[in-house]
mmCIF file of C-alpha atoms in Angstrom:
data_model
loop_
_atom_site.group_PDB
_atom_site.id
_atom_site.type_symbol
_atom_site.label_atom_id
_atom_site.label_comp_id
_atom_site.label_asym_id
_atom_site.label_seq_id
_atom_site.Cartn_x
_atom_site.Cartn_y
_atom_site.Cartn_z
ATOM 1 C CA MET A 939 75.452 25.057 90.524
ATOM 2 C CA ARG A 940 75.504 26.441 94.054
ATOM 3 C CA HIS A 941 77.017 29.720 92.827
ATOM 4 C CA TRP A 942 74.351 29.993 90.112
ATOM 5 C CA LEU A 943 71.538 29.539 92.653
ATOM 6 C CA ILE A 944 73.090 32.179 94.906
ATOM 7 C CA TYR A 945 73.390 34.565 91.946
ATOM 8 C CA CYS A 946 69.748 34.033 90.981
ATOM 9 C CA PHE A 947 68.632 34.589 94.562
ATOM 10 C CA VAL A 948 70.587 37.824 94.909
ATOM 11 C CA PHE A 949 69.392 39.047 91.503
ATOM 12 C CA SER A 950 65.746 38.408 92.408
ATOM 13 C CA ILE A 951 66.162 40.399 95.631
ATOM 14 C CA LEU A 952 67.760 43.317 93.777
ATOM 15 C CA LEU A 953 65.040 43.244 91.130
ATOM 16 C CA GLY A 954 62.366 43.297 93.798
ATOM 17 C CA CYS A 955 64.026 46.229 95.554
ATOM 18 C CA SER A 956 64.308 48.100 92.270
ATOM 19 C CA SER A 957 60.632 47.545 91.535
ATOM 20 C CA GLU A 958 59.691 48.657 95.044
ATOM 21 C CA ASP A 959 61.835 51.793 94.688
ATOM 22 C CA ALA A 960 60.101 52.612 91.422
ATOM 23 C CA LYS A 961 56.713 52.254 93.086
ATOM 24 C CA GLN A 962 57.749 54.493 95.955
ATOM 25 C CA ASP A 963 59.332 57.092 93.652
ATOM 26 C CA ASN A 964 56.293 57.328 91.384
ATOM 27 C CA THR A 965 57.520 60.712 90.129
ATOM 28 C CA TYR A 966 54.726 62.926 88.824
ATOM 29 C CA VAL A 967 55.610 65.089 85.860
ATOM 30 C CA PRO A 968 53.482 68.268 85.611
ATOM 31 C CA ILE A 969 51.729 68.919 82.316
ATOM 32 C CA PRO A 970 52.950 72.006 80.411
ATOM 33 C CA TYR A 971 50.292 74.725 80.270
ATOM 34 C CA GLN A 972 49.569 76.304 76.902
ATOM 35 C CA LEU A 973 48.593 79.960 77.123
ATOM 36 C CA ASP A 974 45.556 80.958 75.076
ATOM 37 C CA ILE A 975 47.216 83.842 73.258
ATOM 38 C CA PRO A 976 44.924 85.991 71.068
ATOM 39 C CA VAL A 977 45.841 86.063 67.379
ATOM 40 C CA LEU A 978 46.155 89.852 67.614
ATOM 41 C CA PHE A 979 48.812 89.495 70.301
ATOM 42 C CA GLN A 980 50.667 86.917 68.240
ATOM 43 C CA ASN A 981 50.746 89.340 65.321
ATOM 44 C CA LYS A 982 51.684 92.510 67.199
ATOM 45 C CA LEU A 983 53.599 91.492 70.338
ATOM 46 C CA ILE A 984 56.651 89.433 71.126
ATOM 47 C CA ASP A 985 56.191 86.137 72.914
ATOM 48 C CA PRO A 986 55.046 86.342 76.538
ATOM 49 C CA ILE A 987 57.800 86.505 79.124
ATOM 50 C CA ILE A 988 57.800 83.384 81.306
ATOM 51 C CA PRO A 989 60.662 82.947 83.814
ATOM 52 C CA ILE A 990 62.842 79.955 83.094
ATOM 53 C CA ASP A 991 62.516 78.845 86.726
ATOM 54 C CA ASN A 992 58.732 79.102 86.785
ATOM 55 C CA GLN A 993 57.397 77.606 83.584
ATOM 56 C CA LEU A 994 53.620 77.293 83.415
ATOM 57 C CA THR A 995 52.064 73.898 84.147
ATOM 58 C CA VAL A 996 48.467 72.777 84.398
ATOM 59 C CA GLU A 997 49.033 71.809 88.018
ATOM 60 C CA GLY A 998 50.863 75.027 88.888
ATOM 61 C CA VAL A 999 48.196 77.258 87.362
ATOM 62 C CA ALA A 1000 45.378 75.354 89.100
ATOM 63 C CA LEU A 1001 47.218 75.587 92.410
ATOM 64 C CA GLY A 1002 47.842 79.302 91.919
ATOM 65 C CA LYS A 1003 44.179 79.903 91.193
ATOM 66 C CA ARG A 1004 43.133 78.053 94.328
ATOM 67 C CA LEU A 1005 45.580 80.054 96.437
ATOM 68 C CA PHE A 1006 44.444 83.327 94.830
ATOM 69 C CA PHE A 1007 40.889 82.687 96.019
ATOM 70 C CA ASP A 1008 41.770 81.129 99.402
ATOM 71 C CA ASN A 1009 41.443 83.108 102.646
ATOM 72 C CA ILE A 1010 44.110 80.871 104.201
ATOM 73 C CA LEU A 1011 46.796 83.371 103.191
ATOM 74 C CA SER A 1012 45.418 86.012 105.595
ATOM 75 C CA VAL A 1013 46.189 86.175 109.292
ATOM 76 C CA ASN A 1014 42.573 85.589 110.357
ATOM 77 C CA ASN A 1015 41.347 83.616 107.336
ATOM 78 C CA THR A 1016 38.998 86.385 106.204
ATOM 79 C CA LYS A 1017 40.732 87.846 103.123
ATOM 80 C CA ALA A 1018 42.346 86.555 99.950
ATOM 81 C CA CYS A 1019 44.055 87.997 96.887
ATOM 82 C CA VAL A 1020 40.648 88.110 95.212
ATOM 83 C CA SER A 1021 39.333 90.378 97.973
ATOM 84 C CA CYS A 1022 41.202 93.280 96.352
ATOM 85 C CA HIS A 1023 41.369 91.893 92.804
ATOM 86 C CA SER A 1024 37.860 90.872 91.783
ATOM 87 C CA PRO A 1025 37.308 89.162 88.399
ATOM 88 C CA GLN A 1026 34.132 91.221 87.899
ATOM 89 C CA ASN A 1027 36.255 94.376 88.078
ATOM 90 C CA ALA A 1028 38.993 93.077 85.758
ATOM 91 C CA PHE A 1029 40.863 91.991 88.888
ATOM 92 C CA THR A 1030 40.835 95.323 90.670
ATOM 93 C CA ASP A 1031 38.612 96.729 93.431
ATOM 94 C CA SER A 1032 35.558 98.910 92.933
ATOM 95 C CA ASN A 1033 36.433 100.709 96.188
ATOM 96 C CA GLN A 1034 38.827 103.634 96.061
ATOM 97 C CA PHE A 1035 41.018 101.883 98.637
ATOM 98 C CA SER A 1036 40.803 98.196 99.438
ATOM 99 C CA VAL A 1037 39.934 97.200 103.000
ATOM 100 C CA GLY A 1038 42.235 94.642 104.616
ATOM 101 C CA VAL A 1039 41.957 92.249 107.546
ATOM 102 C CA THR A 1040 41.893 95.063 110.121
ATOM 103 C CA ASN A 1041 39.143 96.971 108.292
ATOM 104 C CA THR A 1042 41.653 99.689 107.456
ATOM 105 C CA SER A 1043 42.872 100.736 104.055
ATOM 106 C CA GLY A 1044 45.924 102.188 102.367
ATOM 107 C CA SER A 1045 46.203 105.237 100.139
ATOM 108 C CA ARG A 1046 46.364 103.660 96.688
ATOM 109 C CA ASN A 1047 43.820 102.043 94.437
ATOM 110 C CA SER A 1048 44.238 98.345 93.704
ATOM 111 C CA MET A 1049 45.788 97.797 90.262
ATOM 112 C CA PRO A 1050 43.940 95.596 87.730
ATOM 113 C CA LEU A 1051 45.557 92.298 86.739
ATOM 114 C CA PHE A 1052 45.719 91.202 83.122
ATOM 115 C CA ASN A 1053 48.227 90.699 80.298
ATOM 116 C CA MET A 1054 51.066 90.658 82.817
ATOM 117 C CA ALA A 1055 53.038 88.135 80.780
ATOM 118 C CA TRP A 1056 53.777 91.099 78.495
ATOM 119 C CA ASN A 1057 54.885 93.518 81.222
ATOM 120 C CA PHE A 1058 58.277 93.848 79.605
ATOM 121 C CA ASP A 1059 60.005 95.946 82.278
ATOM 122 C CA ASP A 1060 58.682 93.483 84.921
ATOM 123 C CA ARG A 1061 58.101 96.186 87.569
ATOM 124 C CA TYR A 1062 54.918 96.044 89.628
ATOM 125 C CA PHE A 1063 52.805 98.244 91.883
ATOM 126 C CA TRP A 1064 52.010 101.852 91.021
ATOM 127 C CA ASP A 1065 55.539 102.873 91.987
ATOM 128 C CA GLY A 1066 57.327 99.859 90.483
ATOM 129 C CA HIS A 1067 59.031 98.797 93.706
ATOM 130 C CA ALA A 1068 58.563 95.047 93.097
ATOM 131 C CA LEU A 1069 60.730 93.475 90.425
ATOM 132 C CA GLY A 1070 59.018 90.396 89.018
ATOM 133 C CA LEU A 1071 55.528 89.010 89.452
ATOM 134 C CA GLU A 1072 56.706 86.410 91.945
ATOM 135 C CA GLN A 1073 58.301 89.131 94.072
ATOM 136 C CA GLN A 1074 55.139 91.215 93.893
ATOM 137 C CA ALA A 1075 53.062 88.356 95.303
ATOM 138 C CA LEU A 1076 55.250 88.139 98.427
ATOM 139 C CA GLU A 1077 54.242 91.517 99.803
ATOM 140 C CA PRO A 1078 50.461 91.529 100.413
ATOM 141 C CA VAL A 1079 50.639 88.464 102.666
ATOM 142 C CA ILE A 1080 52.840 90.282 105.208
ATOM 143 C CA ASP A 1081 51.389 93.749 104.746
ATOM 144 C CA ALA A 1082 49.719 94.864 107.973
ATOM 145 C CA ILE A 1083 46.896 96.567 106.086
ATOM 146 C CA GLU A 1084 46.300 93.823 103.523
ATOM 147 C CA LEU A 1085 46.504 90.159 104.621
ATOM 148 C CA GLY A 1086 48.036 91.037 107.956
ATOM 149 C CA ASN A 1087 50.629 88.371 108.747
ATOM 150 C CA ASP A 1088 53.748 89.350 110.706
ATOM 151 C CA SER A 1089 55.805 86.970 108.570
ATOM 152 C CA TRP A 1090 55.405 84.132 106.076
ATOM 153 C CA GLU A 1091 56.172 81.418 108.644
ATOM 154 C CA PRO A 1092 52.615 81.005 110.031
ATOM 155 C CA VAL A 1093 51.226 80.952 106.497
ATOM 156 C CA GLU A 1094 53.683 78.260 105.461
ATOM 157 C CA ALA A 1095 52.743 76.285 108.580
ATOM 158 C CA LYS A 1096 49.024 76.482 107.807
ATOM 159 C CA LEU A 1097 49.608 75.304 104.258
ATOM 160 C CA ASN A 1098 51.943 72.486 105.270
ATOM 161 C CA ASN A 1099 49.378 71.235 107.796
ATOM 162 C CA HIS A 1100 46.514 71.454 105.322
ATOM 163 C CA PRO A 1101 44.938 68.140 104.261
ATOM 164 C CA GLU A 1102 45.243 68.869 100.530
ATOM 165 C CA TYR A 1103 47.861 71.514 99.785
ATOM 166 C CA PRO A 1104 51.016 69.396 100.341
ATOM 167 C CA GLN A 1105 49.906 66.916 97.671
ATOM 168 C CA LEU A 1106 48.957 69.731 95.292
ATOM 169 C CA PHE A 1107 52.405 71.291 95.706
ATOM 170 C CA LYS A 1108 53.975 67.853 95.214
ATOM 171 C CA GLN A 1109 52.213 67.550 91.864
ATOM 172 C CA ALA A 1110 53.003 71.111 90.794
ATOM 173 C CA PHE A 1111 56.588 71.468 92.040
ATOM 174 C CA GLY A 1112 57.797 67.986 92.986
ATOM 175 C CA THR A 1113 57.865 68.635 96.726
ATOM 176 C CA SER A 1114 55.250 68.541 99.459
ATOM 177 C CA THR A 1115 57.237 70.998 101.573
ATOM 178 C CA ILE A 1116 55.505 74.323 101.062
ATOM 179 C CA THR A 1117 57.500 77.546 101.107
ATOM 180 C CA LYS A 1118 56.654 81.149 100.358
ATOM 181 C CA THR A 1119 58.728 80.901 97.185
ATOM 182 C CA LEU A 1120 56.558 78.094 95.829
ATOM 183 C CA VAL A 1121 53.347 79.822 96.929
ATOM 184 C CA THR A 1122 54.224 82.971 95.004
ATOM 185 C CA LYS A 1123 55.405 80.962 92.016
ATOM 186 C CA ALA A 1124 52.012 79.259 91.842
ATOM 187 C CA ILE A 1125 50.099 82.531 92.172
ATOM 188 C CA ALA A 1126 52.284 84.133 89.493
ATOM 189 C CA GLN A 1127 51.578 81.211 87.164
ATOM 190 C CA PHE A 1128 47.836 81.773 87.513
ATOM 191 C CA GLU A 1129 48.189 85.532 87.073
ATOM 192 C CA ARG A 1130 50.103 85.083 83.814
ATOM 193 C CA THR A 1131 47.114 83.234 82.359
ATOM 194 C CA LEU A 1132 44.886 86.317 82.876
ATOM 195 C CA ILE A 1133 44.835 87.442 79.268
ATOM 196 C CA SER A 1134 42.383 90.035 77.976
ATOM 197 C CA GLY A 1135 42.250 90.301 74.199
ATOM 198 C CA ASN A 1136 38.656 90.059 73.033
ATOM 199 C CA SER A 1137 37.289 93.601 73.232
ATOM 200 C CA LYS A 1138 35.227 95.246 70.504
ATOM 201 C CA PHE A 1139 38.346 97.040 69.323
ATOM 202 C CA ASP A 1140 40.246 93.739 69.209
ATOM 203 C CA LYS A 1141 37.487 92.343 67.002
ATOM 204 C CA PHE A 1142 37.661 95.483 64.862
ATOM 205 C CA SER A 1143 41.427 95.002 64.519
ATOM 206 C CA ASN A 1144 40.784 91.416 63.427
ATOM 207 C CA GLY A 1145 38.284 92.575 60.785
ATOM 208 C CA GLU A 1146 35.337 90.989 62.590
ATOM 209 C CA VAL A 1147 33.276 94.112 63.406
ATOM 210 C CA THR A 1148 33.141 97.781 62.495
ATOM 211 C CA LEU A 1149 33.307 100.816 64.746
ATOM 212 C CA THR A 1150 30.606 103.445 64.878
ATOM 213 C CA ALA A 1151 31.354 106.897 63.490
ATOM 214 C CA GLN A 1152 31.593 108.199 67.043
ATOM 215 C CA GLU A 1153 34.054 105.483 68.067
ATOM 216 C CA GLN A 1154 36.145 106.131 64.963
ATOM 217 C CA ASN A 1155 36.285 109.830 65.736
ATOM 218 C CA GLY A 1156 37.219 108.989 69.325
ATOM 219 C CA LEU A 1157 40.186 106.997 68.037
ATOM 220 C CA SER A 1158 41.197 109.982 65.927
ATOM 221 C CA VAL A 1159 41.016 112.246 69.004
ATOM 222 C CA PHE A 1160 43.117 109.710 70.913
ATOM 223 C CA MET A 1161 45.801 109.650 68.218
ATOM 224 C CA ASP A 1162 45.815 113.360 67.315
ATOM 225 C CA GLU A 1163 48.680 115.277 68.962
ATOM 226 C CA SER A 1164 46.709 118.495 68.628
ATOM 227 C CA LYS A 1165 43.689 116.975 70.399
ATOM 228 C CA GLY A 1166 43.760 114.076 72.864
ATOM 229 C CA ASP A 1167 47.405 113.162 72.341
ATOM 230 C CA CYS A 1168 46.915 109.997 74.419
ATOM 231 C CA PHE A 1169 48.962 107.505 72.460
ATOM 232 C CA HIS A 1170 52.423 108.362 73.779
ATOM 233 C CA CYS A 1171 51.703 106.781 77.172
ATOM 234 C CA HIS A 1172 48.879 104.432 76.275
ATOM 235 C CA GLY A 1173 49.849 103.013 72.918
ATOM 236 C CA ASN A 1174 47.995 102.727 69.651
ATOM 237 C CA PRO A 1175 46.256 100.057 67.564
ATOM 238 C CA ASN A 1176 49.655 98.428 66.997
ATOM 239 C CA ASN A 1177 50.070 97.982 70.763
ATOM 240 C CA PRO A 1178 47.179 95.869 72.052
ATOM 241 C CA LEU A 1179 48.434 96.279 75.634
ATOM 242 C CA TRP A 1180 47.278 99.941 75.533
ATOM 243 C CA THR A 1181 50.047 101.031 77.892
ATOM 244 C CA ASP A 1182 53.759 101.709 77.641
ATOM 245 C CA ASN A 1183 54.255 100.145 81.111
ATOM 246 C CA LYS A 1184 56.367 103.174 82.035
ATOM 247 C CA PHE A 1185 56.148 105.794 84.767
ATOM 248 C CA HIS A 1186 54.850 109.318 84.238
ATOM 249 C CA ASN A 1187 53.796 112.403 86.154
ATOM 250 C CA ASN A 1188 50.511 113.099 84.386
ATOM 251 C CA GLY A 1189 49.740 116.392 86.078
ATOM 252 C CA LEU A 1190 47.514 115.227 88.891
ATOM 253 C CA ASP A 1191 49.087 117.474 91.542
ATOM 254 C CA ALA A 1192 51.305 120.510 91.876
ATOM 255 C CA THR A 1193 52.775 119.102 95.108
ATOM 256 C CA PHE A 1194 53.003 115.467 96.190
ATOM 257 C CA SER A 1195 51.817 113.683 99.292
ATOM 258 C CA ASP A 1196 52.725 110.411 97.543
ATOM 259 C CA LEU A 1197 56.109 110.509 95.793
ATOM 260 C CA GLY A 1198 55.418 107.418 93.672
ATOM 261 C CA LEU A 1199 58.489 106.235 91.768
ATOM 262 C CA GLY A 1200 60.559 108.886 93.552
ATOM 263 C CA GLN A 1201 59.995 107.114 96.867
ATOM 264 C CA VAL A 1202 61.564 103.986 95.341
ATOM 265 C CA THR A 1203 64.496 105.495 93.459
ATOM 266 C CA GLY A 1204 65.265 108.365 95.815
ATOM 267 C CA ASN A 1205 65.597 110.573 92.748
ATOM 268 C CA PRO A 1206 63.628 113.849 93.104
ATOM 269 C CA ASN A 1207 63.151 113.849 89.338
ATOM 270 C CA ASP A 1208 60.931 110.779 89.787
ATOM 271 C CA ASN A 1209 58.591 112.371 92.323
ATOM 272 C CA GLY A 1210 54.952 112.146 91.350
ATOM 273 C CA LYS A 1211 55.527 109.494 88.690
ATOM 274 C CA PHE A 1212 53.267 106.447 88.593
ATOM 275 C CA LYS A 1213 52.901 103.527 86.237
ATOM 276 C CA SER A 1214 50.671 104.025 83.215
ATOM 277 C CA PRO A 1215 47.784 101.582 83.601
ATOM 278 C CA SER A 1216 46.357 99.806 80.598
ATOM 279 C CA LEU A 1217 43.281 101.413 79.055
ATOM 280 C CA ARG A 1218 41.728 97.997 78.626
ATOM 281 C CA ASN A 1219 38.593 97.200 80.596
ATOM 282 C CA LEU A 1220 37.907 100.766 81.711
ATOM 283 C CA ALA A 1221 34.217 99.862 81.864
ATOM 284 C CA TYR A 1222 35.021 97.656 84.882
ATOM 285 C CA THR A 1223 38.003 99.238 86.648
ATOM 286 C CA ALA A 1224 36.644 102.457 88.199
ATOM 287 C CA PRO A 1225 37.744 104.357 90.209
ATOM 288 C CA TYR A 1226 40.761 105.607 88.295
ATOM 289 C CA MET A 1227 44.338 106.824 88.940
ATOM 290 C CA HIS A 1228 46.786 105.536 91.538
ATOM 291 C CA ASP A 1229 44.682 106.973 94.347
ATOM 292 C CA GLY A 1230 41.274 106.301 92.811
ATOM 293 C CA ARG A 1231 40.427 110.004 92.880
ATOM 294 C CA PHE A 1232 38.248 109.893 89.765
ATOM 295 C CA THR A 1233 35.060 107.887 90.025
ATOM 296 C CA THR A 1234 34.050 108.166 86.367
ATOM 297 C CA LEU A 1235 35.734 108.040 82.990
ATOM 298 C CA ASP A 1236 34.299 111.483 82.267
ATOM 299 C CA GLU A 1237 36.317 112.879 85.171
ATOM 300 C CA VAL A 1238 39.490 111.298 83.788
ATOM 301 C CA ILE A 1239 38.934 112.859 80.375
ATOM 302 C CA GLU A 1240 38.170 116.212 81.984
ATOM 303 C CA HIS A 1241 41.438 116.052 83.909
ATOM 304 C CA TYR A 1242 43.441 115.827 80.688
ATOM 305 C CA SER A 1243 41.209 118.391 79.023
ATOM 306 C CA THR A 1244 41.233 121.143 81.663
ATOM 307 C CA GLY A 1245 42.718 119.876 84.933
ATOM 308 C CA LEU A 1246 46.481 119.443 84.454
ATOM 309 C CA GLN A 1247 48.568 120.740 87.357
ATOM 310 C CA PRO A 1248 52.121 122.003 86.679
ATOM 311 C CA SER A 1249 55.024 120.747 88.759
ATOM 312 C CA SER A 1250 58.781 120.393 88.439
ATOM 313 C CA THR A 1251 58.546 116.745 87.340
ATOM 314 C CA ILE A 1252 55.515 116.873 85.059
ATOM 315 C CA ASP A 1253 56.039 114.733 82.002
ATOM 316 C CA PRO A 1254 57.086 116.632 78.868
ATOM 317 C CA LEU A 1255 54.299 114.760 77.088
ATOM 318 C CA MET A 1256 51.834 116.936 79.001
ATOM 319 C CA LYS A 1257 52.603 119.622 76.432
ATOM 320 C CA LYS A 1258 49.529 121.766 77.105
ATOM 321 C CA VAL A 1259 49.836 121.994 80.880
ATOM 322 C CA GLY A 1260 50.169 125.769 80.498
ATOM 323 C CA GLN A 1261 46.627 125.853 79.132
ATOM 324 C CA GLY A 1262 45.352 123.451 81.782
ATOM 325 C CA GLY A 1263 45.127 120.618 79.297
ATOM 326 C CA VAL A 1264 44.179 119.752 75.737
ATOM 327 C CA ASN A 1265 40.824 121.588 75.949
ATOM 328 C CA LEU A 1266 38.672 119.091 74.073
ATOM 329 C CA SER A 1267 35.263 120.068 72.781
ATOM 330 C CA THR A 1268 32.205 118.483 74.342
ATOM 331 C CA GLN A 1269 31.769 116.310 71.256
ATOM 332 C CA ASP A 1270 35.395 115.184 71.206
ATOM 333 C CA LYS A 1271 35.188 114.225 74.877
ATOM 334 C CA ALA A 1272 32.093 112.132 74.233
ATOM 335 C CA ASP A 1273 33.696 110.523 71.182
ATOM 336 C CA LEU A 1274 36.920 109.774 73.045
ATOM 337 C CA LYS A 1275 34.936 108.087 75.803
ATOM 338 C CA ALA A 1276 33.063 106.002 73.251
ATOM 339 C CA PHE A 1277 36.332 104.807 71.759
ATOM 340 C CA LEU A 1278 37.889 104.026 75.142
ATOM 341 C CA LEU A 1279 34.938 101.843 76.047
ATOM 342 C CA THR A 1280 35.559 99.698 72.957
ATOM 343 C CA LEU A 1281 38.702 98.478 74.741
ATOM 344 C CA SER A 1282 36.649 96.663 77.384
ATOM 345 C CA ASP A 1283 36.453 92.891 77.177
ATOM 346 C CA PRO A 1284 33.300 91.312 78.680
ATOM 347 C CA SER A 1285 34.548 87.802 77.935
ATOM 348 C CA PHE A 1286 37.525 88.438 80.213
ATOM 349 C CA ILE A 1287 35.504 89.202 83.323
ATOM 350 C CA ASN A 1288 33.244 86.217 82.616
ATOM 351 C CA ASN A 1289 35.902 83.678 81.709
ATOM 352 C CA PRO A 1290 35.246 80.540 83.795
ATOM 353 C CA ALA A 1291 38.980 79.823 83.887
ATOM 354 C CA PHE A 1292 39.441 83.009 85.908
ATOM 355 C CA ILE A 1293 36.454 82.664 88.256
ATOM 356 C CA GLN A 1294 36.140 80.518 91.352
ATOM 357 C CA GLN A 1295 33.931 77.550 90.590
#
């Protein structure tokens, strides 16, 4: 009897400890996030690329959005990711060069952010020097011109001492210890949700609307190798990304002050090559080109029509560089512009999921 009582006593203690451990553990399991993928993308593109070690969760995306809009990432708490990537401009900057914490700027235009889950070569920046979206997000925080920190350590310290962020990271990643790796994972999760797929041309492709005669002719100019010949670098109606995500020298300069991809690879054959941006949302993303040299879409079209500059690395696709360009008629230029504007998506820049509430 005595042994039975001792056994019961010990068992009750162990049960109580187990229950207390369970209460203290209280493990939170993040909720998987379901991307809102347009039907057109489902029909014409492969599945989005999500890293196995950074799967999207509701908590991770919400945390990434908060960090994207939070000035806490800058050295003096005055700038955030959104400062150079505004939702109203399809997550780019309406200035030629973005101004950082020291009121100085670099020499390249801020790239727009959308449909990055389908960036199949996974290289970022105009020159492709960052491999992976998470890696890309590391750089602006410690760039002297952008967010201005000497290192990530003070940023990590600010976040770890914040009254709310440790718990938010605990829910998103299972730890309240905040590191730069987790910060950039969260931001990358949010950025992968920035999907633009509801332009007029998308609706046309879905059979919901019709194009005007001018817009139809503009598409023909775009696809015609003897006219615009735009589709090699920027895709076609079967590629709703409207970019090949590759690097080209598109005849901007005869000599280069910015080597672009060549600066990264060290290969002289890559000098003057920059990533082809998507043609989506051109109504919101001016100025254009890697250095924002063109303030209007008309200037861009004129460049390809009459302004091509020959150089040793000019892309073979610029077949009419000897004639200065494709020499479009005034009507074809107007029609091409009309078509290009059908690729803009007003619902994207007004999506409440992408705007700070």
